[in-house]
PDB file of C-alpha atoms and ligand atoms in Angstrom:
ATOM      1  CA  UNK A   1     213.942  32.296  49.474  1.00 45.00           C
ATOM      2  CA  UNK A   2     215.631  35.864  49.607  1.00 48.00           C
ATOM      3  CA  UNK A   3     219.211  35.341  50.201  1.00 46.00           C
ATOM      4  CA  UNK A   4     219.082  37.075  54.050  1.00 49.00           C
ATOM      5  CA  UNK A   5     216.136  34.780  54.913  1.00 46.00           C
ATOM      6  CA  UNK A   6     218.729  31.825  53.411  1.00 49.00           C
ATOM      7  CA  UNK A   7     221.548  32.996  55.648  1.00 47.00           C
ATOM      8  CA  UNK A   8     219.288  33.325  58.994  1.00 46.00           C
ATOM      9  CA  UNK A   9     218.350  30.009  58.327  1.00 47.00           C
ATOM     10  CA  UNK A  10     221.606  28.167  57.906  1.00 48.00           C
ATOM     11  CA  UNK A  11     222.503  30.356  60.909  1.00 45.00           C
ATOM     12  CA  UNK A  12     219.762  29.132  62.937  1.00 45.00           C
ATOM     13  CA  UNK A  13     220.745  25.736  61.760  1.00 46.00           C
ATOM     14  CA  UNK A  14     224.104  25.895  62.529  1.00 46.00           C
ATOM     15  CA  UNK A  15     223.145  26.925  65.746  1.00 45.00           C
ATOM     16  CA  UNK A  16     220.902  24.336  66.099  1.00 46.00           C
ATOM     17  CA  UNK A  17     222.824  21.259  65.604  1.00 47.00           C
ATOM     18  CA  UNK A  18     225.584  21.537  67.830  1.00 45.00           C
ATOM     19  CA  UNK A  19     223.126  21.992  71.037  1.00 47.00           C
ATOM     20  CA  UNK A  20     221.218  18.748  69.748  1.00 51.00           C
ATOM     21  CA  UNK A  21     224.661  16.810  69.212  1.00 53.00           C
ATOM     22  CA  UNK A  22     225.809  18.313  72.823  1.00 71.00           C
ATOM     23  CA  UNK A  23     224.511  15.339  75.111  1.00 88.00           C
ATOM     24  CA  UNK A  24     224.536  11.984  74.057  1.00 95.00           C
ATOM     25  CA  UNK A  25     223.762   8.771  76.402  1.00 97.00           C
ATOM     26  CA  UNK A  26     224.214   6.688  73.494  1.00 97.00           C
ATOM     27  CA  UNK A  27     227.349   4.235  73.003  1.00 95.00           C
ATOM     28  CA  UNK A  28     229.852   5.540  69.963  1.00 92.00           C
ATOM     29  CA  UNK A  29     228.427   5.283  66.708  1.00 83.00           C
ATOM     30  CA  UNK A  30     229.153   2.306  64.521  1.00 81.00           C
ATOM     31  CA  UNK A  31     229.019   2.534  60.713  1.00 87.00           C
ATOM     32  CA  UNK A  32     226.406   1.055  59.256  1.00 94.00           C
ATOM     33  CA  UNK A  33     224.807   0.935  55.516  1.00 96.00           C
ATOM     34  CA  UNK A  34     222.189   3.016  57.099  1.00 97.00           C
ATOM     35  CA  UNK A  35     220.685   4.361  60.532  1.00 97.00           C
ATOM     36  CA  UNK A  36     217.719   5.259  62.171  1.00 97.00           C
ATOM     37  CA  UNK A  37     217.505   7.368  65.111  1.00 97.00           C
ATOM     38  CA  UNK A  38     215.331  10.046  67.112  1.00 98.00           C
ATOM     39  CA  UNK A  39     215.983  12.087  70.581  1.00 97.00           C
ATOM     40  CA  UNK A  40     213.482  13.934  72.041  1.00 98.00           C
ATOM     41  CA  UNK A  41     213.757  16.564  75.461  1.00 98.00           C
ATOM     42  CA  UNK A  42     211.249  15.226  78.141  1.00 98.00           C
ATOM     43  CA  UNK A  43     209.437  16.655  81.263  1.00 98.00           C
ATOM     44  CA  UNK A  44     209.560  14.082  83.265  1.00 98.00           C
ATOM     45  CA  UNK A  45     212.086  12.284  85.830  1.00 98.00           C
ATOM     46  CA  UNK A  46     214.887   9.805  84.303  1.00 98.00           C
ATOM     47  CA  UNK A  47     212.964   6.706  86.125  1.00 98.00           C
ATOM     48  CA  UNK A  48     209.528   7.389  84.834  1.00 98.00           C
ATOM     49  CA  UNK A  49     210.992   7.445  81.445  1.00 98.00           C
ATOM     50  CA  UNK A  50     212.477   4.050  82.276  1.00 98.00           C
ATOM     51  CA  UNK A  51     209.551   2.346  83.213  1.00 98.00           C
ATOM     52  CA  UNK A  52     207.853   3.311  80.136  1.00 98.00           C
ATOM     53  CA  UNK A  53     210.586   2.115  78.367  1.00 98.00           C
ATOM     54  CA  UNK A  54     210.840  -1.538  80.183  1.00 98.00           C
ATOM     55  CA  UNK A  55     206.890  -2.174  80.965  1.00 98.00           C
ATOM     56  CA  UNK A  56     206.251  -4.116  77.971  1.00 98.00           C
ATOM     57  CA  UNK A  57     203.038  -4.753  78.705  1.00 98.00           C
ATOM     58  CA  UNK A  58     202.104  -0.869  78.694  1.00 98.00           C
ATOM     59  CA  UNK A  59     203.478  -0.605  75.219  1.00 98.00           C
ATOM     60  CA  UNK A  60     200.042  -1.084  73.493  1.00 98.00           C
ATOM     61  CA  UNK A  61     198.801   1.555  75.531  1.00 98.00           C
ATOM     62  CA  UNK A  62     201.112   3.983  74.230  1.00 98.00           C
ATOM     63  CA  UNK A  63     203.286   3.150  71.438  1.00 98.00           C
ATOM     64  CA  UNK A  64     202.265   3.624  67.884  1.00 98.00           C
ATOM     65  CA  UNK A  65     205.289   1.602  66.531  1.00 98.00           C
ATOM     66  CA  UNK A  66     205.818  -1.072  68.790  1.00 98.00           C
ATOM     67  CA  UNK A  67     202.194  -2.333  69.221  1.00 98.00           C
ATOM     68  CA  UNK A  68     202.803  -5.969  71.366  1.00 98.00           C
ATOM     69  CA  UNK A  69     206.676  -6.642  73.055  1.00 98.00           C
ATOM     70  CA  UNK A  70     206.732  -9.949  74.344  1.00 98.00           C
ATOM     71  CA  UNK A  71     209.834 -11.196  76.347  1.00 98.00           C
ATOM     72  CA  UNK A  72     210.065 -14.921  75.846  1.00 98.00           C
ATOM     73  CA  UNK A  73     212.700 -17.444  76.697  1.00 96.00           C
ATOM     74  CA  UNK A  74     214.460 -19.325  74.017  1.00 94.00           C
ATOM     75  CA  UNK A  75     211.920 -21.232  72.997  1.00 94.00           C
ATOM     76  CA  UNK A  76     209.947 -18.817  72.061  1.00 94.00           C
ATOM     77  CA  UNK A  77     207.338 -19.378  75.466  1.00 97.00           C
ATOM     78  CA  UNK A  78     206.449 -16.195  77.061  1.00 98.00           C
ATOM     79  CA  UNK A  79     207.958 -15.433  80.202  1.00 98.00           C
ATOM     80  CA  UNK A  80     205.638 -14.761  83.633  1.00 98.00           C
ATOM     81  CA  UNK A  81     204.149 -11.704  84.076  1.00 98.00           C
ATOM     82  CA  UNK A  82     206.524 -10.242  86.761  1.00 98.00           C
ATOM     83  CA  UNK A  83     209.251 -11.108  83.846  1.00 98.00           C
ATOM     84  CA  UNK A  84     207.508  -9.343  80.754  1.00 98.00           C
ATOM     85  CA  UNK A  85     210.375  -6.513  80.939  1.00 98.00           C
ATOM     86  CA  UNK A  86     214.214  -6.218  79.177  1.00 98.00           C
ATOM     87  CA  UNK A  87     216.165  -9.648  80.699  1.00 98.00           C
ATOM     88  CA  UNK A  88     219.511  -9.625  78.850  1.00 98.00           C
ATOM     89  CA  UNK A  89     219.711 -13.135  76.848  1.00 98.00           C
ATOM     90  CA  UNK A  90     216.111 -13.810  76.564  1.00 98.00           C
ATOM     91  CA  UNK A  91     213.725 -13.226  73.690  1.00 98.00           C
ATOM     92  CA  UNK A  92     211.773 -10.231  72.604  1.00 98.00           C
ATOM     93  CA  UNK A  93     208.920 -10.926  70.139  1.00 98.00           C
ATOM     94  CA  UNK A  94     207.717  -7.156  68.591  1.00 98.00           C
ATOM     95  CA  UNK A  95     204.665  -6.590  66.691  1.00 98.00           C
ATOM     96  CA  UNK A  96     205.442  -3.086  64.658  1.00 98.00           C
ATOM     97  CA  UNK A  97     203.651  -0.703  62.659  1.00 98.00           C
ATOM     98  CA  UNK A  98     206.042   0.469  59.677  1.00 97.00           C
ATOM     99  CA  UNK A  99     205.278   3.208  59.422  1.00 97.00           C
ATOM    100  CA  UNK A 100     203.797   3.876  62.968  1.00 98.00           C
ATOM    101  CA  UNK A 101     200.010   4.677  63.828  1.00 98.00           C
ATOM    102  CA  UNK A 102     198.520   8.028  63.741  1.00 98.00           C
ATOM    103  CA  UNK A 103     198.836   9.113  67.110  1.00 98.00           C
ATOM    104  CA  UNK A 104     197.118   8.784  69.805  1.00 97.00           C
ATOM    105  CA  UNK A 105     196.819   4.986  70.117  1.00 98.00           C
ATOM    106  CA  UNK A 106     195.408   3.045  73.335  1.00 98.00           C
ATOM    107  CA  UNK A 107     195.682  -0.555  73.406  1.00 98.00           C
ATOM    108  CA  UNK A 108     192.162  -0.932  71.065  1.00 98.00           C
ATOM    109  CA  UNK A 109     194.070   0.863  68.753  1.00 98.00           C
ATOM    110  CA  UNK A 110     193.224  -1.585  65.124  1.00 98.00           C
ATOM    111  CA  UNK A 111     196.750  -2.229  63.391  1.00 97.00           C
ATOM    112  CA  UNK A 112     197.199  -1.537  59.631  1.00 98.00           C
ATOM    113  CA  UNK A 113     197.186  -4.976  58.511  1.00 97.00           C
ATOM    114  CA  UNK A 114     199.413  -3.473  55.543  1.00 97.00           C
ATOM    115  CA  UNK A 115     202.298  -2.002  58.072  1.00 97.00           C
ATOM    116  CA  UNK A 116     202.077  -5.213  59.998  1.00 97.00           C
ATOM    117  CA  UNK A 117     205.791  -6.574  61.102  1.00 96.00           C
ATOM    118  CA  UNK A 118     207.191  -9.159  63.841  1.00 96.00           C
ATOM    119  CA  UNK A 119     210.494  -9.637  64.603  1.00 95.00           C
ATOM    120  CA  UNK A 120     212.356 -12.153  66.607  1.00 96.00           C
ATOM    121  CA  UNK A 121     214.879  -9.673  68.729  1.00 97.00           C
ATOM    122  CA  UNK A 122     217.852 -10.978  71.768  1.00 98.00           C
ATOM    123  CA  UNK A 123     217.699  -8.794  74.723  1.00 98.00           C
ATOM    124  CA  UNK A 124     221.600  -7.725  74.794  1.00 98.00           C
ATOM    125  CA  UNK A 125     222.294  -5.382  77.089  1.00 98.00           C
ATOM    126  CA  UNK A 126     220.360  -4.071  79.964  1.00 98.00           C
ATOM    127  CA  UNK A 127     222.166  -1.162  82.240  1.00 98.00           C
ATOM    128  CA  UNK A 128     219.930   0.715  84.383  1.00 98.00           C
ATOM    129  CA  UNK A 129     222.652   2.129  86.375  1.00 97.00           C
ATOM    130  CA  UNK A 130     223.988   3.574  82.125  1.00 98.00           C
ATOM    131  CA  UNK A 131     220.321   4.144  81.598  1.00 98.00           C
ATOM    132  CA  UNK A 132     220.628   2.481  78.489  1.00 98.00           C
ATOM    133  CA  UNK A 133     219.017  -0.504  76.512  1.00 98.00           C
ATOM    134  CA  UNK A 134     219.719  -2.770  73.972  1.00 98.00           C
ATOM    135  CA  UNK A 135     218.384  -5.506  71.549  1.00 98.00           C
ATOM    136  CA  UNK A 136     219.077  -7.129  68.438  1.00 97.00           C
ATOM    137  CA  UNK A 137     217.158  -8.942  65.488  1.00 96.00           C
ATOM    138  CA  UNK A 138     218.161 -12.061  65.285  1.00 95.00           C
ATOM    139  CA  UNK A 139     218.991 -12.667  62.001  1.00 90.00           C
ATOM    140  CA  UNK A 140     222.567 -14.358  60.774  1.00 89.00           C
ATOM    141  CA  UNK A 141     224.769 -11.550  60.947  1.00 90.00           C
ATOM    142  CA  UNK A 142     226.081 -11.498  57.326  1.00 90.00           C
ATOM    143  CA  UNK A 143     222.503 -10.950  56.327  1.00 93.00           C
ATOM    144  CA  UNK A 144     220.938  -8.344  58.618  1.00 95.00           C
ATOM    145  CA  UNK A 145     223.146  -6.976  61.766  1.00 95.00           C
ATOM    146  CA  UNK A 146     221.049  -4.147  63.417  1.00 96.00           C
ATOM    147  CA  UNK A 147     220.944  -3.330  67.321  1.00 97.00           C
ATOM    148  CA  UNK A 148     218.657  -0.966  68.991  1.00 97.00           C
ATOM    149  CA  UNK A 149     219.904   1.429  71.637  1.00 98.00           C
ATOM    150  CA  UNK A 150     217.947   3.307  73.521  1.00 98.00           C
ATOM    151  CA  UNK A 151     219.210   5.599  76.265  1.00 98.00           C
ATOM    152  CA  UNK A 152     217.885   7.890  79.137  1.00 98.00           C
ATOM    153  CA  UNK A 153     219.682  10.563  80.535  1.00 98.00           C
ATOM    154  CA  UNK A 154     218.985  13.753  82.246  1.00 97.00           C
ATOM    155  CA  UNK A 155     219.985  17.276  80.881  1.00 96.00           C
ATOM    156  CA  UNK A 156     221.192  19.968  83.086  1.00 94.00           C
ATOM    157  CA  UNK A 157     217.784  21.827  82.274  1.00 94.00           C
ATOM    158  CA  UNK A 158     216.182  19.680  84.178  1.00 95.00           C
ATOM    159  CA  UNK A 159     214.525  18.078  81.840  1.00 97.00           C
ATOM    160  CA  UNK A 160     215.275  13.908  80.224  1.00 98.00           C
ATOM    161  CA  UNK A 161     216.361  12.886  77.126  1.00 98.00           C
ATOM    162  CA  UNK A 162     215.071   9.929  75.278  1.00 98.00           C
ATOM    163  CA  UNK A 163     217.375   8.978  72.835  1.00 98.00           C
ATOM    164  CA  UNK A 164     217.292   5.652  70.407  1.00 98.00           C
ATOM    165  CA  UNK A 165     219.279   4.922  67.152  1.00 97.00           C
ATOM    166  CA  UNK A 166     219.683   1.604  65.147  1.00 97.00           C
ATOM    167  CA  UNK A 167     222.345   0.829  62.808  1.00 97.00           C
ATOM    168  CA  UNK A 168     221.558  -1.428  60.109  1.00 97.00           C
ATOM    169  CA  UNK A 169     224.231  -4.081  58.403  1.00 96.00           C
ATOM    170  CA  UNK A 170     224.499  -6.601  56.726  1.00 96.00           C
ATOM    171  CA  UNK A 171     223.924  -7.778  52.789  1.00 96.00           C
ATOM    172  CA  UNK A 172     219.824  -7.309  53.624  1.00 96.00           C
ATOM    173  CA  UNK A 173     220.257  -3.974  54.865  1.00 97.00           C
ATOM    174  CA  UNK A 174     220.230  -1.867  51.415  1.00 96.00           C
ATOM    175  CA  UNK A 175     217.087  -4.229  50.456  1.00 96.00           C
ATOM    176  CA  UNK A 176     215.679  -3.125  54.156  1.00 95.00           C
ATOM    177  CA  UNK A 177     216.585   0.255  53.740  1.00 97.00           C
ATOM    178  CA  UNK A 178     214.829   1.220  50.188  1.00 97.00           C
ATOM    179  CA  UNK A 179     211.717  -0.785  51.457  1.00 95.00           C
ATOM    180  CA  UNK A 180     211.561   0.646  54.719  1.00 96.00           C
ATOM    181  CA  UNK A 181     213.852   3.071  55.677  1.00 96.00           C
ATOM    182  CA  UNK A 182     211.859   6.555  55.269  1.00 97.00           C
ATOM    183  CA  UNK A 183     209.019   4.456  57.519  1.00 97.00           C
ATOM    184  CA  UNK A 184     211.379   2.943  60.626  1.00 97.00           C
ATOM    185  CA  UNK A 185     212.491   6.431  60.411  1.00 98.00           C
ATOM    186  CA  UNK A 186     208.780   7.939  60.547  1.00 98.00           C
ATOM    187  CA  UNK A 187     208.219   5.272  63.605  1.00 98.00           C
ATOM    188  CA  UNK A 188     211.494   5.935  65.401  1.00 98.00           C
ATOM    189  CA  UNK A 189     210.161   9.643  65.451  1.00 98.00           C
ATOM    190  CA  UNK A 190     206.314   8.411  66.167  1.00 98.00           C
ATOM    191  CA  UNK A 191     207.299   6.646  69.448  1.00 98.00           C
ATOM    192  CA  UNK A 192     209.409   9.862  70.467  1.00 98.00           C
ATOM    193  CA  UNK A 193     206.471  12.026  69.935  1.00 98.00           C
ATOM    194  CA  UNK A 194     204.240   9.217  72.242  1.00 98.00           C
ATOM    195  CA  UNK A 195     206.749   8.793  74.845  1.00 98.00           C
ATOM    196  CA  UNK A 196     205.985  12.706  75.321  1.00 98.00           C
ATOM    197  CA  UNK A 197     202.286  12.749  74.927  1.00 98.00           C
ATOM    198  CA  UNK A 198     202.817   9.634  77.833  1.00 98.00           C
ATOM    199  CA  UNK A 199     204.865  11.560  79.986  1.00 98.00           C
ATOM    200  CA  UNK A 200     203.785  15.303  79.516  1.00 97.00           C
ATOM    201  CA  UNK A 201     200.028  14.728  78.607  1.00 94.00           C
ATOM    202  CA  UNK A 202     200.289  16.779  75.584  1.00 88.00           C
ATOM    203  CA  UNK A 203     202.376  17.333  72.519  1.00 82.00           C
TER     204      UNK A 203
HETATM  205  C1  LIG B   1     207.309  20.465  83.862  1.00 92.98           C
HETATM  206  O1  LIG B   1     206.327  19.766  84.625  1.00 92.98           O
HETATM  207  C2  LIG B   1     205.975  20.421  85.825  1.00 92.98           C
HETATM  208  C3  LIG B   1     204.946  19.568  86.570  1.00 92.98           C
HETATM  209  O2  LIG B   1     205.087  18.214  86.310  1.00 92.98           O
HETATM  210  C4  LIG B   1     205.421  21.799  85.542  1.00 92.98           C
HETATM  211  O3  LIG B   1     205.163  22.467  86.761  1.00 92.98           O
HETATM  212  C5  LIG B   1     206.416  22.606  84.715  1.00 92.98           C
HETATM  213  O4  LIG B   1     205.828  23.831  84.333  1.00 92.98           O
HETATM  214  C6  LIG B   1     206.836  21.838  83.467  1.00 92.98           C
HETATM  215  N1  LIG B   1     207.896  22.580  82.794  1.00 92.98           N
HETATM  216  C7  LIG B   1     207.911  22.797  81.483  1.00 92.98           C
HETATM  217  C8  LIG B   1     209.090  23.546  80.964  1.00 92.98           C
HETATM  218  O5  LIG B   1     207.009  22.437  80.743  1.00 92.98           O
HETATM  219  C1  LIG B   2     222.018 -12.541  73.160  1.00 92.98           C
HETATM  220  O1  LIG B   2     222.572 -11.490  73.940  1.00 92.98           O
HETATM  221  C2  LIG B   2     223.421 -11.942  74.963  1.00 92.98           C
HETATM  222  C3  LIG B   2     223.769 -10.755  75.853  1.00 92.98           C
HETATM  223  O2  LIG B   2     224.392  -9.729  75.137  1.00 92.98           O
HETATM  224  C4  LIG B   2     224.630 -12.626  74.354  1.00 92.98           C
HETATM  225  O3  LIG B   2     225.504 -13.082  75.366  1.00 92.98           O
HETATM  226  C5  LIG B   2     224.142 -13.803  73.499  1.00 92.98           C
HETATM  227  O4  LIG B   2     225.239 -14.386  72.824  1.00 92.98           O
HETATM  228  C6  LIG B   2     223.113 -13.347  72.482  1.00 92.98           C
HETATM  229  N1  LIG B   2     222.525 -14.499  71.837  1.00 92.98           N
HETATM  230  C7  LIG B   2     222.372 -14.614  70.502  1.00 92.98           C
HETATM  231  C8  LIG B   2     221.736 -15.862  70.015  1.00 92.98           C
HETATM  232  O5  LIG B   2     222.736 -13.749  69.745  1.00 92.98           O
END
């Protein structure tokens, strides 16, 4: 690269960065060994990205990372129908692609039996009024201590942000994070690019 073309691009970079750090819905950072995250600008309105977001039953339709999200109670039954969305306390049961699908996926969509995951998560925190989400893999805390946020907000373009980040802890977490870190990360961005191909019918 010729040294201008260098410049012009740390330039645009620089410029860059502070507009995508600008807005954030999601609660202060905690450290963490390491962290996954992706934010994405939609057209759409703040409660139709909600929905998406808390239909679990829709996921398969749409979501190349989280292929099945099954609220449960503690015992591991599955809740009713009308209850198959976020309910703080209860139990999430996620079948994952790591890393995600090829998109598009619809709900025939074949796994990779090789990228195949499930993890027991709690529901923690559910704030519509926040627009923000929350659960965690249950896992003794000492050995793997990772929440998910996910947050909607809208920008004063008009448009929504989806933003979701998880920190990973924990004396499993460097294991997790050289086995799959570069792929949750791949995934986190996968279900960002989805959510708009959902909402805005295209890429
Ligand atoms: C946003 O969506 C509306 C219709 O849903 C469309 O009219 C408008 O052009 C879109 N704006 C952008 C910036 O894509
Ligand atoms: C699950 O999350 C709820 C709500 O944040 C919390 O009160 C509860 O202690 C959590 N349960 C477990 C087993 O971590």
């Amino acid at each position: 690269m010729a040294p201008s073309t260098r410049t012009l691009f740390a330039l645009l970079l620089s410029a860059a960065v502070p507009a995508l750090a600008q807005q954030t819905n999601l609660p202060p950072i905690t450290d963490g060994v390491f962290a996954v995250s992706a934010s994405i600008e939609l057209n759409t309105t703040r409660d139709a990205l909600w929905n998406a977001l808390t239909d679990f039953p829709k996921y398969p339709e749409w979501n190349p990372f989280v292929r099945s999200a099954v609220m449960t109670n503690k015992l591991g039954i599955p809740l009713p129908a009308d209850q198959q969305h976020p309910i703080e306390n209860e139990r999430l049961i996620f079948r994952v692609q790591i890393p995600a699908l090829p998109l598009p996926v619809d709900a025939s969509t074949p796994d990779n039996i090789l990228h195949t995951q499930f993890s027991l998560e709690n529901v923690t925190h559910v704030q519509p009024e926040l627009g923000r989400l929350a659960w965690k893999y249950l896992s003794p805390e000492f050995l793997l201590d990772s929440e998910r946020w996910t947050a909607v907000s809208e920008l004063e373009n008009g448009k929504v942000l989806y933003e979701s980040r998880e920190v990973y802890n924990g004396v499993a977490a460097g294991l997790l994070q050289d086995l799959y870190g570069n792929g949750l990360q791949e995934s986190f961005d996968a279900q960002a690019q989805a959510l708009k191909l959902l909402l805005e019918g295209s890429l």
